[in-house]
Amino acid sequence: MSIVFTRLQGALRQSIINKAIPVRCFTRGTVFHSEEAEVGLEESDKNDLVDPAKDRRKPIPFETSIRYVASAAFKETYQGNPVWKLYRRNHKGQIPPRKTRKTCIRNGIISTGNPCPICRDEYLVLDHRNTTLLKQFISEFNGAIISYQKTGICQRQHQNLLIAFHRAKDYGTITFDVPFREYDYSEWYKPEIKA
């Protein structure tokens, strides 16, 4: 092939061929690997490089979470405090942002350096049957959920907490005070006015 190109170039130099012929290099070769295979290899390499402490792709059942909350390891780790008590938010400046981050876990892997108390411990699963964990996020004084600004949990886990709290109320796993209703009896009973 290269002999043909050199002869053509020589002919052009000698002005035998007046027409301008664009010279393109055509080569025949074998493809050793395709780009799709490279992408597949890169993804498998990424999966191998994930730190097991940050990997959250394997879901933990709520039964395991209930056993963990009742275990001695949990008591030793949190020392009788709620799970959010010793957590300190990491932020720039003196005043923390009003809202916490959207989520700590992206694509099943912890993506932040300082995850929220629920995302940090893989065995803490918010479920309506895990009442001991839910009670740590309920105020003792009014029975409402403590704000995410105080607990520091991310917005996704706060939504999961709200869902688990309302389900626990519906299923009756958490006791709560029913609000007292005051009725306007004048709609049903109209006393006769004596003249």
PDB file of N, CA and C in Angstrom, residues 12-85:
ATOM      1  N   LEU A  12       2.757  13.278  -8.709  1.00  0.00           N
ATOM      2  CA  LEU A  12       2.247  14.629  -8.480  1.00  0.00           C
ATOM      3  C   LEU A  12       3.384  15.635  -8.491  1.00  0.00           C
ATOM      4  N   ARG A  13       4.489  15.273  -7.955  1.00  0.00           N
ATOM      5  CA  ARG A  13       5.630  16.185  -7.929  1.00  0.00           C
ATOM      6  C   ARG A  13       6.167  16.460  -9.342  1.00  0.00           C
ATOM      7  N   GLN A  14       6.100  15.507 -10.163  1.00  0.00           N
ATOM      8  CA  GLN A  14       6.617  15.661 -11.519  1.00  0.00           C
ATOM      9  C   GLN A  14       5.584  16.296 -12.444  1.00  0.00           C
ATOM     10  N   SER A  15       4.423  16.610 -11.934  1.00  0.00           N
ATOM     11  CA  SER A  15       3.332  17.255 -12.673  1.00  0.00           C
ATOM     12  C   SER A  15       2.832  16.422 -13.830  1.00  0.00           C
ATOM     13  N   ILE A  16       2.951  15.120 -13.744  1.00  0.00           N
ATOM     14  CA  ILE A  16       2.397  14.254 -14.779  1.00  0.00           C
ATOM     15  C   ILE A  16       0.878  14.248 -14.647  1.00  0.00           C
ATOM     16  N   ILE A  17       0.420  14.213 -13.428  1.00  0.00           N
ATOM     17  CA  ILE A  17      -1.020  14.226 -13.190  1.00  0.00           C
ATOM     18  C   ILE A  17      -1.394  15.649 -12.818  1.00  0.00           C
ATOM     19  N   ASN A  18      -2.220  16.280 -13.634  1.00  0.00           N
ATOM     20  CA  ASN A  18      -2.610  17.662 -13.389  1.00  0.00           C
ATOM     21  C   ASN A  18      -3.731  17.763 -12.355  1.00  0.00           C
ATOM     22  N   LYS A  19      -4.490  16.721 -12.224  1.00  0.00           N
ATOM     23  CA  LYS A  19      -5.604  16.745 -11.283  1.00  0.00           C
ATOM     24  C   LYS A  19      -5.076  16.606  -9.871  1.00  0.00           C
ATOM     25  N   ALA A  20      -5.671  17.341  -8.972  1.00  0.00           N
ATOM     26  CA  ALA A  20      -5.289  17.211  -7.564  1.00  0.00           C
ATOM     27  C   ALA A  20      -6.049  16.041  -6.965  1.00  0.00           C
ATOM     28  N   ILE A  21      -5.335  15.064  -6.521  1.00  0.00           N
ATOM     29  CA  ILE A  21      -5.946  13.885  -5.912  1.00  0.00           C
ATOM     30  C   ILE A  21      -5.661  13.956  -4.414  1.00  0.00           C
ATOM     31  N   PRO A  22      -6.724  13.973  -3.618  1.00  0.00           N
ATOM     32  CA  PRO A  22      -6.473  13.982  -2.179  1.00  0.00           C
ATOM     33  C   PRO A  22      -5.903  12.636  -1.738  1.00  0.00           C
ATOM     34  N   VAL A  23      -4.895  12.717  -0.970  1.00  0.00           N
ATOM     35  CA  VAL A  23      -4.235  11.502  -0.510  1.00  0.00           C
ATOM     36  C   VAL A  23      -4.749  11.181   0.883  1.00  0.00           C
ATOM     37  N   ARG A  24      -5.356  10.031   1.007  1.00  0.00           N
ATOM     38  CA  ARG A  24      -5.842   9.584   2.313  1.00  0.00           C
ATOM     39  C   ARG A  24      -5.181   8.268   2.649  1.00  0.00           C
ATOM     40  N   CYS A  25      -4.904   8.124   3.877  1.00  0.00           N
ATOM     41  CA  CYS A  25      -4.222   6.916   4.314  1.00  0.00           C
ATOM     42  C   CYS A  25      -5.259   5.891   4.766  1.00  0.00           C
ATOM     43  N   PHE A  26      -5.329   4.808   4.036  1.00  0.00           N
ATOM     44  CA  PHE A  26      -6.214   3.722   4.421  1.00  0.00           C
ATOM     45  C   PHE A  26      -5.365   2.590   4.969  1.00  0.00           C
ATOM     46  N   THR A  27      -5.702   2.178   6.163  1.00  0.00           N
ATOM     47  CA  THR A  27      -4.969   1.061   6.733  1.00  0.00           C
ATOM     48  C   THR A  27      -5.949  -0.012   7.152  1.00  0.00           C
ATOM     49  N   ARG A  28      -5.487  -1.207   7.024  1.00  0.00           N
ATOM     50  CA  ARG A  28      -6.293  -2.321   7.493  1.00  0.00           C
ATOM     51  C   ARG A  28      -5.618  -2.895   8.710  1.00  0.00           C
ATOM     52  N   GLY A  29      -6.382  -3.007   9.733  1.00  0.00           N
ATOM     53  CA  GLY A  29      -5.826  -3.571  10.946  1.00  0.00           C
ATOM     54  C   GLY A  29      -6.919  -4.241  11.749  1.00  0.00           C
ATOM     55  N   THR A  30      -6.536  -4.962  12.731  1.00  0.00           N
ATOM     56  CA  THR A  30      -7.508  -5.634  13.582  1.00  0.00           C
ATOM     57  C   THR A  30      -7.785  -4.771  14.802  1.00  0.00           C
ATOM     58  N   VAL A  31      -9.021  -4.834  15.233  1.00  0.00           N
ATOM     59  CA  VAL A  31      -9.410  -4.104  16.431  1.00  0.00           C
ATOM     60  C   VAL A  31      -9.167  -5.024  17.616  1.00  0.00           C
ATOM     61  N   PHE A  32      -8.322  -4.568  18.509  1.00  0.00           N
ATOM     62  CA  PHE A  32      -7.993  -5.403  19.653  1.00  0.00           C
ATOM     63  C   PHE A  32      -9.088  -5.389  20.709  1.00  0.00           C
ATOM     64  N   HIS A  33      -9.719  -4.251  20.905  1.00  0.00           N
ATOM     65  CA  HIS A  33     -10.822  -4.145  21.863  1.00  0.00           C
ATOM     66  C   HIS A  33     -11.696  -2.969  21.452  1.00  0.00           C
ATOM     67  N   SER A  34     -12.963  -3.067  21.791  1.00  0.00           N
ATOM     68  CA  SER A  34     -13.890  -2.004  21.415  1.00  0.00           C
ATOM     69  C   SER A  34     -14.070  -1.023  22.571  1.00  0.00           C
ATOM     70  N   GLU A  35     -14.675   0.117  22.242  1.00  0.00           N
ATOM     71  CA  GLU A  35     -14.902   1.134  23.270  1.00  0.00           C
ATOM     72  C   GLU A  35     -15.920   0.662  24.303  1.00  0.00           C
ATOM     73  N   GLU A  36     -16.906  -0.119  23.851  1.00  0.00           N
ATOM     74  CA  GLU A  36     -17.907  -0.629  24.789  1.00  0.00           C
ATOM     75  C   GLU A  36     -17.262  -1.541  25.826  1.00  0.00           C
ATOM     76  N   ALA A  37     -16.308  -2.335  25.371  1.00  0.00           N
ATOM     77  CA  ALA A  37     -15.617  -3.215  26.315  1.00  0.00           C
ATOM     78  C   ALA A  37     -14.815  -2.397  27.312  1.00  0.00           C
ATOM     79  N   GLU A  38     -14.240  -1.261  26.841  1.00  0.00           N
ATOM     80  CA  GLU A  38     -13.495  -0.396  27.757  1.00  0.00           C
ATOM     81  C   GLU A  38     -14.410   0.170  28.829  1.00  0.00           C
ATOM     82  N   VAL A  39     -15.612   0.608  28.413  1.00  0.00           N
ATOM     83  CA  VAL A  39     -16.560   1.162  29.381  1.00  0.00           C
ATOM     84  C   VAL A  39     -16.947   0.105  30.398  1.00  0.00           C
ATOM     85  N   GLY A  40     -17.200  -1.123  29.923  1.00  0.00           N
ATOM     86  CA  GLY A  40     -17.546  -2.207  30.836  1.00  0.00           C
ATOM     87  C   GLY A  40     -16.427  -2.505  31.814  1.00  0.00           C
ATOM     88  N   LEU A  41     -15.182  -2.462  31.328  1.00  0.00           N
ATOM     89  CA  LEU A  41     -14.045  -2.707  32.215  1.00  0.00           C
ATOM     90  C   LEU A  41     -13.900  -1.595  33.241  1.00  0.00           C
ATOM     91  N   GLU A  42     -14.123  -0.342  32.806  1.00  0.00           N
ATOM     92  CA  GLU A  42     -14.001   0.778  33.739  1.00  0.00           C
ATOM     93  C   GLU A  42     -15.046   0.688  34.847  1.00  0.00           C
ATOM     94  N   GLU A  43     -16.286   0.309  34.483  1.00  0.00           N
ATOM     95  CA  GLU A  43     -17.337   0.190  35.497  1.00  0.00           C
ATOM     96  C   GLU A  43     -17.017  -0.927  36.484  1.00  0.00           C
ATOM     97  N   SER A  44     -16.505  -2.049  35.977  1.00  0.00           N
ATOM     98  CA  SER A  44     -16.168  -3.142  36.896  1.00  0.00           C
ATOM     99  C   SER A  44     -15.002  -2.748  37.790  1.00  0.00           C
ATOM    100  N   ASP A  45     -14.052  -1.946  37.249  1.00  0.00           N
ATOM    101  CA  ASP A  45     -12.949  -1.458  38.075  1.00  0.00           C
ATOM    102  C   ASP A  45     -13.462  -0.525  39.157  1.00  0.00           C
ATOM    103  N   LYS A  46     -14.449   0.315  38.805  1.00  0.00           N
ATOM    104  CA  LYS A  46     -15.012   1.234  39.799  1.00  0.00           C
ATOM    105  C   LYS A  46     -15.697   0.460  40.921  1.00  0.00           C
ATOM    106  N   ASN A  47     -16.406  -0.615  40.549  1.00  0.00           N
ATOM    107  CA  ASN A  47     -17.075  -1.419  41.569  1.00  0.00           C
ATOM    108  C   ASN A  47     -16.064  -2.074  42.498  1.00  0.00           C
ATOM    109  N   ASP A  48     -14.920  -2.469  41.944  1.00  0.00           N
ATOM    110  CA  ASP A  48     -13.898  -3.097  42.774  1.00  0.00           C
ATOM    111  C   ASP A  48     -13.207  -2.086  43.678  1.00  0.00           C
ATOM    112  N   LEU A  49     -13.147  -0.826  43.239  1.00  0.00           N
ATOM    113  CA  LEU A  49     -12.432   0.191  43.993  1.00  0.00           C
ATOM    114  C   LEU A  49     -13.262   0.842  45.095  1.00  0.00           C
ATOM    115  N   VAL A  50     -14.553   0.520  45.202  1.00  0.00           N
ATOM    116  CA  VAL A  50     -15.418   1.128  46.212  1.00  0.00           C
ATOM    117  C   VAL A  50     -15.034   0.610  47.590  1.00  0.00           C
ATOM    118  N   ASP A  51     -14.879   1.544  48.507  1.00  0.00           N
ATOM    119  CA  ASP A  51     -14.561   1.185  49.887  1.00  0.00           C
ATOM    120  C   ASP A  51     -15.760   0.455  50.491  1.00  0.00           C
ATOM    121  N   PRO A  52     -15.584  -0.709  51.086  1.00  0.00           N
ATOM    122  CA  PRO A  52     -16.731  -1.441  51.641  1.00  0.00           C
ATOM    123  C   PRO A  52     -17.449  -0.677  52.746  1.00  0.00           C
ATOM    124  N   ALA A  53     -16.753   0.229  53.428  1.00  0.00           N
ATOM    125  CA  ALA A  53     -17.402   1.013  54.478  1.00  0.00           C
ATOM    126  C   ALA A  53     -18.367   2.035  53.891  1.00  0.00           C
ATOM    127  N   LYS A  54     -18.164   2.439  52.626  1.00  0.00           N
ATOM    128  CA  LYS A  54     -19.029   3.435  51.992  1.00  0.00           C
ATOM    129  C   LYS A  54     -20.078   2.818  51.084  1.00  0.00           C
ATOM    130  N   ASP A  55     -20.039   1.532  50.887  1.00  0.00           N
ATOM    131  CA  ASP A  55     -20.958   0.860  49.980  1.00  0.00           C
ATOM    132  C   ASP A  55     -22.288   0.614  50.684  1.00  0.00           C
ATOM    133  N   ARG A  56     -23.379   1.150  50.117  1.00  0.00           N
ATOM    134  CA  ARG A  56     -24.714   0.983  50.694  1.00  0.00           C
ATOM    135  C   ARG A  56     -25.687   0.360  49.696  1.00  0.00           C
ATOM    136  N   ARG A  57     -25.150  -0.385  48.728  1.00  0.00           N
ATOM    137  CA  ARG A  57     -26.014  -0.966  47.707  1.00  0.00           C
ATOM    138  C   ARG A  57     -26.761  -2.190  48.206  1.00  0.00           C
ATOM    139  N   LYS A  58     -26.258  -2.861  49.218  1.00  0.00           N
ATOM    140  CA  LYS A  58     -26.930  -4.044  49.751  1.00  0.00           C
ATOM    141  C   LYS A  58     -27.895  -3.590  50.848  1.00  0.00           C
ATOM    142  N   PRO A  59     -29.202  -3.763  50.634  1.00  0.00           N
ATOM    143  CA  PRO A  59     -30.157  -3.306  51.649  1.00  0.00           C
ATOM    144  C   PRO A  59     -30.109  -4.178  52.907  1.00  0.00           C
ATOM    145  N   ILE A  60     -30.241  -3.518  54.051  1.00  0.00           N
ATOM    146  CA  ILE A  60     -30.256  -4.207  55.345  1.00  0.00           C
ATOM    147  C   ILE A  60     -31.720  -4.352  55.768  1.00  0.00           C
ATOM    148  N   PRO A  61     -32.185  -5.549  56.134  1.00  0.00           N
ATOM    149  CA  PRO A  61     -33.576  -5.700  56.567  1.00  0.00           C
ATOM    150  C   PRO A  61     -33.817  -5.026  57.919  1.00  0.00           C
ATOM    151  N   PHE A  62     -35.065  -4.634  58.151  1.00  0.00           N
ATOM    152  CA  PHE A  62     -35.385  -3.919  59.384  1.00  0.00           C
ATOM    153  C   PHE A  62     -35.218  -4.805  60.615  1.00  0.00           C
ATOM    154  N   GLU A  63     -35.337  -6.131  60.465  1.00  0.00           N
ATOM    155  CA  GLU A  63     -35.141  -7.026  61.609  1.00  0.00           C
ATOM    156  C   GLU A  63     -33.708  -6.934  62.124  1.00  0.00           C
ATOM    157  N   THR A  64     -32.763  -6.829  61.205  1.00  0.00           N
ATOM    158  CA  THR A  64     -31.359  -6.672  61.594  1.00  0.00           C
ATOM    159  C   THR A  64     -31.163  -5.351  62.316  1.00  0.00           C
ATOM    160  N   SER A  65     -31.850  -4.314  61.838  1.00  0.00           N
ATOM    161  CA  SER A  65     -31.748  -3.000  62.473  1.00  0.00           C
ATOM    162  C   SER A  65     -32.317  -3.030  63.890  1.00  0.00           C
ATOM    163  N   ILE A  66     -33.415  -3.731  64.084  1.00  0.00           N
ATOM    164  CA  ILE A  66     -34.017  -3.828  65.421  1.00  0.00           C
ATOM    165  C   ILE A  66     -33.069  -4.558  66.370  1.00  0.00           C
ATOM    166  N   ARG A  67     -32.453  -5.655  65.880  1.00  0.00           N
ATOM    167  CA  ARG A  67     -31.487  -6.382  66.714  1.00  0.00           C
ATOM    168  C   ARG A  67     -30.264  -5.527  67.019  1.00  0.00           C
ATOM    169  N   TYR A  68     -29.835  -4.711  66.056  1.00  0.00           N
ATOM    170  CA  TYR A  68     -28.668  -3.845  66.257  1.00  0.00           C
ATOM    171  C   TYR A  68     -28.954  -2.769  67.297  1.00  0.00           C
ATOM    172  N   VAL A  69     -30.150  -2.182  67.253  1.00  0.00           N
ATOM    173  CA  VAL A  69     -30.498  -1.131  68.217  1.00  0.00           C
ATOM    174  C   VAL A  69     -30.563  -1.703  69.632  1.00  0.00           C
ATOM    175  N   ALA A  70     -30.915  -2.976  69.765  1.00  0.00           N
ATOM    176  CA  ALA A  70     -30.988  -3.605  71.085  1.00  0.00           C
ATOM    177  C   ALA A  70     -29.649  -4.195  71.535  1.00  0.00           C
ATOM    178  N   SER A  71     -28.629  -4.156  70.688  1.00  0.00           N
ATOM    179  CA  SER A  71     -27.361  -4.823  71.001  1.00  0.00           C
ATOM    180  C   SER A  71     -26.455  -3.975  71.884  1.00  0.00           C
ATOM    181  N   ALA A  72     -25.423  -4.625  72.404  1.00  0.00           N
ATOM    182  CA  ALA A  72     -24.432  -3.933  73.237  1.00  0.00           C
ATOM    183  C   ALA A  72     -23.535  -3.033  72.391  1.00  0.00           C
ATOM    184  N   ALA A  73     -23.327  -3.389  71.116  1.00  0.00           N
ATOM    185  CA  ALA A  73     -22.495  -2.562  70.230  1.00  0.00           C
ATOM    186  C   ALA A  73     -23.132  -1.192  70.015  1.00  0.00           C
ATOM    187  N   PHE A  74     -24.452  -1.165  69.876  1.00  0.00           N
ATOM    188  CA  PHE A  74     -25.166   0.107  69.709  1.00  0.00           C
ATOM    189  C   PHE A  74     -25.040   0.954  70.973  1.00  0.00           C
ATOM    190  N   LYS A  75     -25.205   0.320  72.128  1.00  0.00           N
ATOM    191  CA  LYS A  75     -25.119   1.057  73.394  1.00  0.00           C
ATOM    192  C   LYS A  75     -23.709   1.578  73.627  1.00  0.00           C
ATOM    193  N   GLU A  76     -22.711   0.812  73.223  1.00  0.00           N
ATOM    194  CA  GLU A  76     -21.330   1.255  73.384  1.00  0.00           C
ATOM    195  C   GLU A  76     -21.008   2.406  72.425  1.00  0.00           C
ATOM    196  N   THR A  77     -21.553   2.341  71.221  1.00  0.00           N
ATOM    197  CA  THR A  77     -21.269   3.375  70.224  1.00  0.00           C
ATOM    198  C   THR A  77     -21.924   4.697  70.589  1.00  0.00           C
ATOM    199  N   TYR A  78     -23.207   4.661  70.944  1.00  0.00           N
ATOM    200  CA  TYR A  78     -23.957   5.895  71.181  1.00  0.00           C
ATOM    201  C   TYR A  78     -24.071   6.257  72.658  1.00  0.00           C
ATOM    202  N   GLN A  79     -23.637   5.407  73.558  1.00  0.00           N
ATOM    203  CA  GLN A  79     -23.545   5.678  74.995  1.00  0.00           C
ATOM    204  C   GLN A  79     -24.857   6.179  75.603  1.00  0.00           C
ATOM    205  N   GLY A  80     -25.966   5.605  75.181  1.00  0.00           N
ATOM    206  CA  GLY A  80     -27.253   5.960  75.751  1.00  0.00           C
ATOM    207  C   GLY A  80     -27.863   7.227  75.178  1.00  0.00           C
ATOM    208  N   ASN A  81     -27.172   7.934  74.311  1.00  0.00           N
ATOM    209  CA  ASN A  81     -27.705   9.144  73.675  1.00  0.00           C
ATOM    210  C   ASN A  81     -28.479   8.772  72.417  1.00  0.00           C
ATOM    211  N   PRO A  82     -29.345   9.680  71.954  1.00  0.00           N
ATOM    212  CA  PRO A  82     -29.953   9.448  70.636  1.00  0.00           C
ATOM    213  C   PRO A  82     -28.865   9.438  69.557  1.00  0.00           C
ATOM    214  N   VAL A  83     -29.159   8.832  68.433  1.00  0.00           N
ATOM    215  CA  VAL A  83     -28.141   8.681  67.386  1.00  0.00           C
ATOM    216  C   VAL A  83     -27.696  10.026  66.825  1.00  0.00           C
ATOM    217  N   TRP A  84     -28.521  11.038  66.908  1.00  0.00           N
ATOM    218  CA  TRP A  84     -28.188  12.343  66.339  1.00  0.00           C
ATOM    219  C   TRP A  84     -27.510  13.273  67.341  1.00  0.00           C
ATOM    220  N   LYS A  85     -27.422  12.888  68.595  1.00  0.00           N
ATOM    221  CA  LYS A  85     -26.940  13.785  69.654  1.00  0.00           C
ATOM    222  C   LYS A  85     -25.479  14.199  69.454  1.00  0.00           C
TER     223      LYS A  85
END
